Coordinates of N, CA and C in Angstrom, one line a residue:
M83 N 0.7 -1.0 -0.2 CA 0.2 0.0 -0.2 C 0.8 1.3 0.0
K84 N 0.4 2.3 -0.9 CA 1.5 3.3 -0.7 C 1.0 4.1 0.8
N85 N 2.0 5.0 0.8 CA 2.1 5.6 2.1 C 1.7 7.1 2.2
E86 N 2.0 7.5 0.6 CA 1.8 8.9 0.6 C 1.4 8.9 -0.9
F87 N 0.4 10.5 -1.3 CA -0.3 10.4 -2.7 C -0.1 12.1 -2.8
E88 N -0.5 12.5 -4.3 CA -0.6 13.7 -4.4 C -1.4 13.4 -5.6
I89 N -2.5 14.5 -5.6 CA -3.5 14.6 -6.6 C -3.7 15.9 -7.0
E90 N -3.5 16.1 -8.6 CA -4.0 17.5 -8.9 C -4.6 18.0 -10.2
Y91 N -5.4 18.4 -10.2 CA -6.4 18.7 -10.8 C -7.2 20.0 -11.4
N92 N -7.9 20.4 -12.1 CA -8.2 21.9 -12.9 C -9.7 21.5 -12.1
E93 N -10.5 22.2 -11.5 CA -11.8 22.6 -11.2 C -12.6 22.8 -12.5
T94 N -13.5 21.9 -13.1 CA -14.1 22.1 -14.1 C -15.8 21.9 -13.6
E95 N -16.8 22.6 -14.5 CA -18.0 22.5 -14.5 C -18.4 21.1 -14.1
T96 N -18.1 19.9 -14.6 CA -18.1 18.2 -14.5 C -17.7 18.1 -13.0
I97 N -16.4 18.3 -12.9 CA -15.9 18.1 -11.4 C -16.8 18.7 -10.2
L98 N -17.4 19.9 -10.5 CA -18.2 20.9 -9.1 C -19.3 20.3 -9.3
A99 N -19.9 19.8 -10.5 CA -21.2 18.8 -10.6 C -21.3 17.8 -9.9
D100 N -20.4 17.0 -10.4 CA -20.0 15.4 -10.1 C -20.2 15.5 -7.9
M101 N -19.2 16.5 -7.5 CA -18.9 16.9 -6.0 C -20.6 17.2 -5.6
Q102 N -21.5 18.3 -6.0 CA -22.3 18.4 -5.7 C -23.5 17.4 -5.8
N103 N -23.3 16.6 -6.8 CA -24.2 15.3 -6.7 C -24.4 14.4 -5.6
L104 N -22.8 14.3 -5.3 CA -22.5 13.2 -4.3 C -23.0 13.9 -2.8
Y105 N -22.9 14.9 -2.4 CA -23.8 15.9 -1.6 C -25.3 15.9 -1.3
L106 N -25.8 15.9 -2.5 CA -27.1 16.1 -2.8 C -27.6 14.8 -2.4
K107 N -27.0 13.6 -3.1 CA -27.3 12.4 -2.7 C -27.2 11.7 -1.5
K108 N -26.1 12.5 -0.7 CA -25.9 12.3 1.0 C -27.0 13.0 1.7
Q109 N -27.3 14.2 1.4 CA -28.4 14.6 1.7 C -29.8 13.5 1.8
S110 N -29.7 13.6 0.4 CA -31.6 13.5 0.5 C -31.3 11.8 1.2
A111 N -30.5 10.9 1.0 CA -30.8 9.6 1.9 C -30.8 10.1 3.0
Y112 N -30.1 10.8 4.2 CA -30.5 11.4 5.2 C -32.1 11.7 5.3
T113 N -32.4 12.7 4.6 CA -34.1 13.4 4.7 C -34.6 12.5 4.6
Y114 N -35.1 11.3 3.8 CA -36.1 10.7 3.6 C -36.2 9.6 4.8
K115 N -34.8 9.0 5.0 CA -34.7 8.3 6.3 C -35.6 9.5 7.6
M116 N -35.0 10.5 7.7 CA -35.7 10.9 9.1 C -37.1 11.3 9.0
I117 N -37.3 11.8 7.7 CA -38.9 12.1 7.7 C -40.0 10.8 8.0
L118 N -39.4 10.1 7.4 CA -40.0 8.4 7.4 C -40.1 8.0 9.1
L119 N -38.8 8.0 9.8 CA -38.7 8.0 11.1 C -39.5 9.0 11.9
I120 N -39.5 10.1 11.8 CA -40.6 11.2 12.6 C -42.1 10.8 12.6
F121 N -42.5 11.1 11.1 CA -43.6 10.7 10.4 C -44.3 9.6 11.1
G122 N -43.8 8.5 10.7 CA -43.9 7.1 11.6 C -44.4 6.9 12.9
T123 N -43.3 7.6 13.7 CA -43.5 7.8 15.1 C -44.8 8.4 15.7
F124 N -44.9 10.0 14.6 CA -45.7 10.6 15.0 C -47.5 9.9 14.7
I125 N -47.6 8.7 13.7 CA -48.6 8.3 13.1 C -48.8 7.6 14.6
F126 N -48.1 7.0 15.2 CA -48.2 5.3 15.9 C -48.6 6.2 17.1
F127 N -48.2 6.9 17.7 CA -48.9 7.7 19.0 C -50.0 8.6 18.4
V128 N -50.4 9.1 17.1 CA -51.7 9.3 17.6 C -52.6 8.2 17.5
F129 N -52.9 6.9 16.8 CA -53.2 5.9 17.0 C -53.6 5.5 18.3
K130 N -52.6 5.5 19.0 CA -52.1 4.9 20.3 C -52.2 5.6 21.9
W131 N -52.2 7.1 21.6 CA -52.4 7.7 22.6 C -53.1 7.4 23.6
G132 N -52.4 7.1 25.0 CA -53.6 6.6 25.7 C -54.1 5.1 25.9
Q133 N -53.6 4.7 25.2 CA -54.1 3.2 25.1 C -52.9 2.1 25.2
W134 N -52.1 2.4 26.0 CA -50.4 1.9 26.0 C -51.1 0.2 26.8
A135 N -51.7 0.5 27.6 CA -52.7 -1.2 27.9 C -52.6 -2.2 27.0
E136 N -53.2 -1.5 25.7 CA -54.2 -2.4 24.8 C -52.6 -2.8 23.9
L137 N -51.7 -2.7 24.2 CA -50.6 -3.0 23.2 C -50.1 -4.2 23.5
L138 N -50.3 -4.7 24.5 CA -50.0 -6.1 25.1 C -51.2 -7.1 25.0
T139 N -52.2 -6.9 24.4 CA -53.1 -7.6 24.1 C -53.2 -8.5 22.8
P140 N -53.5 -9.7 22.2 CA -53.2 -10.0 21.1 C -53.9 -8.6 20.0
S141 N -54.6 -8.1 20.4 CA -54.9 -7.1 19.1 C -54.2 -5.9 18.8
G142 N -53.6 -5.8 20.3 CA -52.9 -4.4 20.2 C -51.3 -5.2 19.4
I143 N -50.9 -6.4 19.8 CA -49.3 -6.9 19.1 C -49.7 -6.9 17.6
A144 N -50.9 -7.9 17.4 CA -50.9 -7.5 16.0 C -51.0 -6.7 15.0
F145 N -51.4 -5.2 16.0 CA -51.4 -3.4 15.1 C -50.0 -3.5 15.0
M146 N -49.3 -3.8 16.0 CA -47.9 -3.3 15.9 C -47.1 -4.2 14.7
M147 N -47.4 -5.4 14.6 CA -47.2 -6.2 13.7 C -47.4 -5.7 12.3
K148 N -48.7 -5.2 12.2 CA -49.0 -4.8 10.7 C -48.2 -3.3 10.5
F149 N -48.2 -2.5 11.8 CA -47.6 -1.2 11.5 C -46.3 -1.5 11.2
G150 N -45.3 -2.4 11.8 CA -44.1 -2.6 11.6 C -43.9 -2.8 10.0
V151 N -44.9 -3.7 9.8 CA -44.7 -4.2 8.2 C -44.7 -2.9 7.2
V152 N -45.9 -2.1 7.3 CA -46.2 -0.8 6.9 C -45.0 0.1 6.5
W153 N -44.8 0.5 7.8 CA -43.6 1.4 8.3 C -42.1 0.8 7.4
A154 N -41.8 -0.4 7.3 CA -40.6 -0.9 6.3 C -41.1 -0.8 5.3
L155 N -42.2 -1.0 4.5 CA -42.2 -0.9 3.4 C -42.2 0.6 2.7
C156 N -42.4 1.5 3.8 CA -42.3 2.8 3.3 C -40.7 3.4 3.2
F157 N -40.1 2.3 3.9 CA -38.6 2.7 4.0 C -38.2 2.1 2.6
V158 N -38.3 0.9 2.5 CA -37.9 0.2 1.2 C -38.3 1.6 0.1
A159 N -39.6 1.8 -0.4 CA -40.3 2.5 -1.4 C -39.4 4.0 -1.2
G160 N -39.0 4.3 0.2 CA -37.9 5.6 0.2 C -36.9 5.7 -0.5
H161 N -36.3 4.3 -0.2 CA -34.9 3.9 -0.8 C -34.8 3.6 -2.6
H162 N -36.2 3.1 -3.1 CA -36.3 3.0 -4.3 C -36.2 4.5 -4.8
L163 N -37.1 5.2 -4.3 CA -37.5 6.5 -4.5 C -36.1 7.3 -5.1
N164 N -35.3 6.9 -3.6 CA -34.0 8.0 -3.9 C -33.2 7.5 -4.9
K165 N -33.2 6.5 -5.4 CA -32.0 5.8 -6.4 C -32.7 6.3 -7.6
T166 N -33.9 6.7 -7.9 CA -34.4 6.8 -9.1 C -34.7 8.2 -9.5
M167 N -36.2 8.6 -8.9 CA -36.8 9.8 -9.1 C -36.0 10.5 -8.5
F168 N -35.2 10.6 -7.5 CA -34.6 11.7 -6.4 C -33.4 11.9 -7.2
A169 N -32.6 10.7 -7.5 CA -31.3 11.0 -8.0 C -31.4 11.2 -9.5
K170 N -32.5 11.3 -10.2 CA -32.5 12.0 -11.3 C -32.6 13.6 -11.1
L171 N -33.1 14.3 -9.9 CA -33.4 15.3 -9.5 C -32.3 15.8 -9.2
N172 N -31.3 14.9 -8.1 CA -30.0 15.4 -7.8 C -29.4 15.9 -8.6
R173 N -29.2 15.1 -9.6 CA -28.3 15.4 -11.3 C -28.7 16.3 -11.7
Q174 N -29.8 17.0 -11.7 CA -30.2 18.1 -12.5 C -29.6 19.3 -11.7
V175 N -29.5 19.1 -10.5 CA -29.8 20.7 -9.4 C -28.1 20.4 -9.5
A176 N -27.4 19.1 -9.2 CA -26.3 19.3 -9.4 C -25.6 20.3 -10.2
K177 N -25.9 19.6 -11.9 CA -25.5 19.9 -13.0 C -25.5 21.8 -13.0
E178 N -26.7 22.0 -12.7 CA -27.0 23.6 -12.4 C -25.9 24.2 -11.6
R179 N -26.1 23.8 -10.4 CA -24.9 24.0 -9.0 C -23.5 24.4 -10.1
G180 N -23.5 23.0 -10.5 CA -21.6 22.9 -10.8 C -21.2 24.4 -11.9
K181 N -22.5 24.4 -12.8 CA -22.4 25.5 -13.9 C -22.1 26.9 -13.0
R182 N -22.7 27.1 -12.1 CA -23.0 28.3 -11.6 C -21.6 28.9 -10.6
Y183 N -21.3 27.4 -9.9 CA -20.3 27.7 -9.1 C -18.9 28.0 -9.5
Y184 N -19.1 27.2 -11.1 CA -17.7 27.2 -11.7 C -17.5 28.7 -12.4
E185 N -18.7 29.4 -12.8 CA -18.5 30.7 -13.2 C -18.4 31.8 -11.9
K186 N -18.8 31.5 -10.8 CA -18.4 32.3 -9.7 C -17.2 31.9 -9.1
R187 N -16.6 30.9 -9.4 CA -15.3 30.9 -8.9 C -14.1 31.2 -10.0
K188 N -14.3 30.8 -11.2 CA -13.6 31.3 -12.5 C -13.3 32.7 -12.4
E189 N -14.3 33.0 -11.9 CA -14.3 34.5 -12.1 C -13.9 35.7 -10.7
A190 N -13.9 35.0 -9.5 CA -13.2 35.5 -8.3 C -11.8 34.9 -8.0
F191 N -11.4 33.9 -8.4 CA -10.0 33.9 -8.5 C -9.2 33.9 -10.0
K192 N -10.0 34.6 -10.8 CA -9.5 34.8 -12.0 C -8.3 34.0 -12.5
G193 N -9.5 32.7 -13.1 CA -9.1 31.3 -13.7 C -8.0 30.7 -13.2
D194 N -7.9 30.5 -11.8 CA -6.7 29.6 -11.3 C -7.8 28.7 -10.6
M195 N -7.9 27.5 -11.3 CA -8.7 26.5 -10.8 C -7.8 25.3 -10.3
K196 N -6.6 25.4 -10.3 CA -6.0 24.4 -9.9 C -6.3 23.7 -8.3
V197 N -6.2 22.5 -8.1 CA -6.2 21.7 -6.8 C -5.5 20.8 -6.5
I198 N -4.8 20.9 -5.6 CA -3.6 19.9 -5.6 C -3.7 19.3 -4.1
V199 N -4.0 18.0 -3.9 CA -3.9 17.3 -2.6 C -2.9 16.5 -2.7
K200 N -2.1 16.7 -1.0 CA -1.2 16.0 -0.7 C -1.2 15.0 0.7
G201 N -1.3 13.8 0.6 CA -1.9 12.8 1.6 C 0.0 12.6 2.0
T202 N -0.1 12.2 3.1 CA 1.4 12.0 3.8 C 1.4 10.8 4.9
A203 N 2.7 10.4 5.1 CA 2.7 9.5 6.0 C 2.4 9.7 7.3
G204 N 2.5 10.7 7.6 CA 2.1 11.7 8.9 C 0.7 11.8 9.6
E205 N 0.3 12.8 10.1 CA -1.0 13.0 10.7 C -1.9 13.3 9.8
K206 N -1.4 14.6 9.0 CA -2.3 15.1 8.0 C -2.2 15.3 6.6
F207 N -3.3 15.7 6.0 CA -3.2 15.6 4.6 C -3.5 17.4 4.0
S208 N -3.7 17.9 3.2 CA -3.4 19.2 2.8 C -4.0 19.4 1.4
V209 N -4.8 20.6 1.4 CA -5.4 20.9 -0.1 C -5.1 22.0 -0.4
T210 N -4.9 22.4 -1.4 CA -4.1 23.9 -2.0 C -4.9 24.1 -3.2
S211 N -5.8 25.2 -2.8 CA -6.6 25.9 -3.8 C -6.4 27.2 -3.9
H212 N -6.3 27.7 -5.3 CA -6.6 29.4 -4.8 C -5.7 30.0 -4.1
G213 N -4.5 29.3 -4.4 CA -3.4 30.2 -3.9 C -3.4 29.6 -2.3
E214 N -4.0 28.9 -0.9 CA -4.6 28.8 0.1 C -4.5 27.3 0.2
T215 N -3.4 27.3 1.6 CA -3.2 25.6 2.2 C -3.9 25.3 3.0
I216 N -5.2 24.7 3.3 CA -5.4 23.9 4.5 C -4.8 22.3 4.9
E217 N -4.6 22.5 6.2 CA -4.2 20.9 6.3 C -5.4 20.3 7.0
Y218 N -5.6 19.2 7.1 CA -6.8 18.2 8.2 C -6.0 17.5 8.6
S219 N -6.4 16.7 9.8 CA -6.1 15.8 10.3 C -6.9 14.4 10.0
Y220 N -6.0 13.2 9.6 CA -6.7 12.0 9.5 C -7.6 11.4 10.5
N221 N -7.3 11.9 12.0 CA -8.1 10.8 13.3 C -9.2 12.2 13.2
R222 N -9.6 13.1 12.3 CA -10.7 14.2 12.3 C -12.1 13.7 11.0
I223 N -11.4 12.4 10.4 CA -12.1 12.0 9.2 C -13.3 11.0 10.3
T224 N -14.5 11.7 10.0 CA -15.4 10.8 10.5 C -16.5 9.9 9.3
K225 N -16.3 10.2 8.4 CA -17.0 9.4 7.2 C -16.4 9.4 6.1
L226 N -16.2 8.1 5.3 CA -16.0 7.9 4.1 C -17.0 7.3 3.0
F227 N -17.1 8.6 1.9 CA -18.1 8.0 1.0 C -17.7 7.7 -0.5
E228 N -18.1 7.4 -1.0 CA -18.1 7.1 -2.4 C -19.5 6.6 -3.5
S229 N -18.9 7.6 -4.8 CA -20.5 7.4 -5.6 C -19.6 6.8 -6.5
A230 N -20.3 7.0 -7.9 CA -19.2 6.5 -9.1 C -18.4 7.4 -9.7
E231 N -18.3 8.9 -9.5 CA -17.8 10.0 -9.7 C -16.6 10.3 -8.4
I232 N -16.7 10.5 -7.3 CA -15.9 10.7 -6.3 C -15.7 9.9 -5.3
F233 N -14.5 10.2 -4.6 CA -14.1 9.8 -3.5 C -14.6 10.9 -2.3
A234 N -15.2 10.6 -1.1 CA -14.9 11.9 -0.5 C -14.7 11.7 1.1
V235 N -14.6 12.8 1.9 CA -14.4 12.5 3.1 C -14.6 13.8 3.9
L236 N -15.6 12.9 5.4 CA -16.5 14.4 5.8 C -15.4 14.4 7.3
I237 N -15.2 16.0 7.6 CA -14.1 15.9 8.4 C -14.8 17.0 9.7
N238 N -14.8 16.4 10.6 CA -15.3 17.1 12.0 C -14.0 18.4 12.5
I239 N -14.6 19.7 11.7 CA -13.6 21.0 12.1 C -13.3 21.3 13.7
E240 N -14.7 21.7 13.9 CA -14.7 22.1 15.3 C -16.0 22.8 15.9
H241 N -16.6 22.8 16.9 CA -17.9 23.5 17.1 C -18.8 22.9 16.6
G242 N -18.8 21.4 16.3 CA -19.9 20.5 15.3 C -20.0 21.2 14.0
N243 N -18.6 21.6 13.4 CA -19.2 22.3 11.8 C -18.1 21.0 11.3
T244 N -18.7 21.0 10.4 CA -17.6 19.5 9.5 C -17.3 20.2 8.0
Q245 N -16.6 19.8 7.0 CA -15.6 19.7 5.8 C -16.2 18.5 4.8
L246 N -16.5 18.9 3.9 CA -16.6 17.5 2.9 C -15.5 17.9 1.9
V247 N -14.7 17.1 1.9 CA -13.4 16.9 0.7 C -13.6 15.8 -0.2
C248 N -13.4 16.7 -1.4 CA -14.1 15.7 -2.6 C -12.8 15.5 -3.5
F249 N -12.6 13.9 -3.9 CA -11.4 13.4 -4.8 C -12.3 13.1 -6.2
P250 N -11.7 13.6 -7.1 CA -12.6 13.5 -8.6 C -11.6 11.9 -8.6
K251 N -12.2 10.3 -9.0 CA -11.9 9.6 -9.5 C -11.0 9.3 -10.8
S252 N -11.7 10.7 -11.4 CA -10.8 10.2 -12.9 C -9.2 11.2 -12.6
Q253 N -9.1 11.7 -11.6 CA -7.8 12.4 -11.0 C -7.1 11.8 -10.4
L254 N -7.1 10.8 -10.1 CA -6.4 10.1 -9.4 C -4.7 10.2 -9.7
G255 N -4.5 10.1 -11.0 CA -3.1 10.2 -11.4 C -2.9 8.9 -11.5
D256 N -1.3 8.3 -11.0 CA -0.7 6.8 -10.8 C -1.3 5.8 -9.8
M257 N -2.1 6.3 -9.0 CA -2.9 5.8 -7.7 C -4.3 5.0 -8.3
T258 N -4.6 3.5 -8.1 CA -5.6 2.9 -8.1 C -6.5 3.8 -7.2
E259 N -7.9 3.4 -7.7 CA -9.0 3.6 -6.9 C -8.7 2.6 -5.6
E260 N -8.4 1.4 -5.4 CA -8.5 0.2 -4.6 C -7.3 0.7 -3.9
E261 N -6.3 1.4 -4.1 CA -5.3 2.1 -3.4 C -5.7 3.2 -2.6
F262 N -6.0 4.4 -3.5 CA -6.6 5.3 -2.4 C -7.6 5.2 -1.5
K263 N -8.5 4.2 -1.7 CA -9.2 3.3 -0.5 C -8.8 2.9 0.8
A264 N -7.8 1.9 0.3 CA -6.8 1.8 1.2 C -6.1 2.6 1.9
F265 N -5.6 3.5 1.7 CA -4.3 4.5 2.3 C -5.7 5.4 3.1
F266 N -6.7 5.5 3.0 CA -7.6 6.6 3.5 C -8.1 5.6 5.0
I267 N -8.6 4.2 4.7 CA -8.8 3.0 5.7 C -8.0 3.1 6.4
E268 N -6.9 3.0 6.3 CA -5.3 2.8 6.9 C -5.1 4.1 7.8
K269 N -5.9 5.1 7.9 CA -5.1 6.4 8.3 C -6.9 6.9 9.2
C270 N -7.7 6.2 8.8 CA -8.6 6.8 9.5 C -9.1 5.8 10.8
I271 N -9.4 6.5 12.1 CA -9.3 5.7 13.1 C -11.1 5.3 13.4
Y272 N -12.0 6.2 13.1 CA -13.3 6.2 13.3 C -14.1 5.6 12.3
V273 N -13.5 5.1 11.2 CA -14.4 4.3 10.1 C -13.2 3.4 9.4
N274 N -14.1 2.4 8.7 CA -13.1 1.3 8.1 C -13.6 0.8 6.8
K275 N -14.6 1.9 6.5 CA -14.6 1.3 5.0 C -15.3 2.8 4.5
F276 N -15.6 2.6 3.2 CA -16.1 3.6 2.1 C -17.8 3.0 2.2
K277 N -18.8 4.7 2.3 CA -20.1 3.9 2.2 C -20.5 4.5 0.9
Q278 N -21.3 3.5 0.3 CA -21.4 3.7 -0.9 C -22.8 4.7 -1.2
V279 N -22.7 6.0 -1.8 CA -23.6 7.0 -2.2 C -24.1 6.5 -3.4
Y280 N -25.3 6.1 -3.9 CA -26.0 5.9 -5.2 C -26.3 7.0 -5.5

């Protein structure tokens, strides 16, 4: 396994759109689960408020079993919609954002769109873009993500703030995808695999 790497690429509309697409996919997956969890709990309490003793009766147990099955089917339906209809919507929004962000960043940074990411055998990796270098500690990475186009790491900065750092798969240079994943899995304390974001 490689103990260091250096990735260099220029931000483009496509790369920025891919980054936005991964972020939107991650958010939509979290959102539909939270909505179903909260809504399902609310409906359960509406139906059974003040009738807790009945839950231990045969009819109460039958109700909970039926409710659980319906609730589980809702999660299955939500997962399917997230991979189909919501995924299509996310791609459209990501493409629009990628174009808009590219134009803004190109103007703001006077065409300097180069990004250099260096991973070392030490405790930190660095990201240099637009003349500024920021270092991140591997031990502050809380999640690893992978989509068809992008790798990403979620970093806990401070005071509950997080930073999502993305790595285009098409710009890994002489490093293979498996080598890249192995590098970060070896370095991270709190996570041991990349979560697939569909």
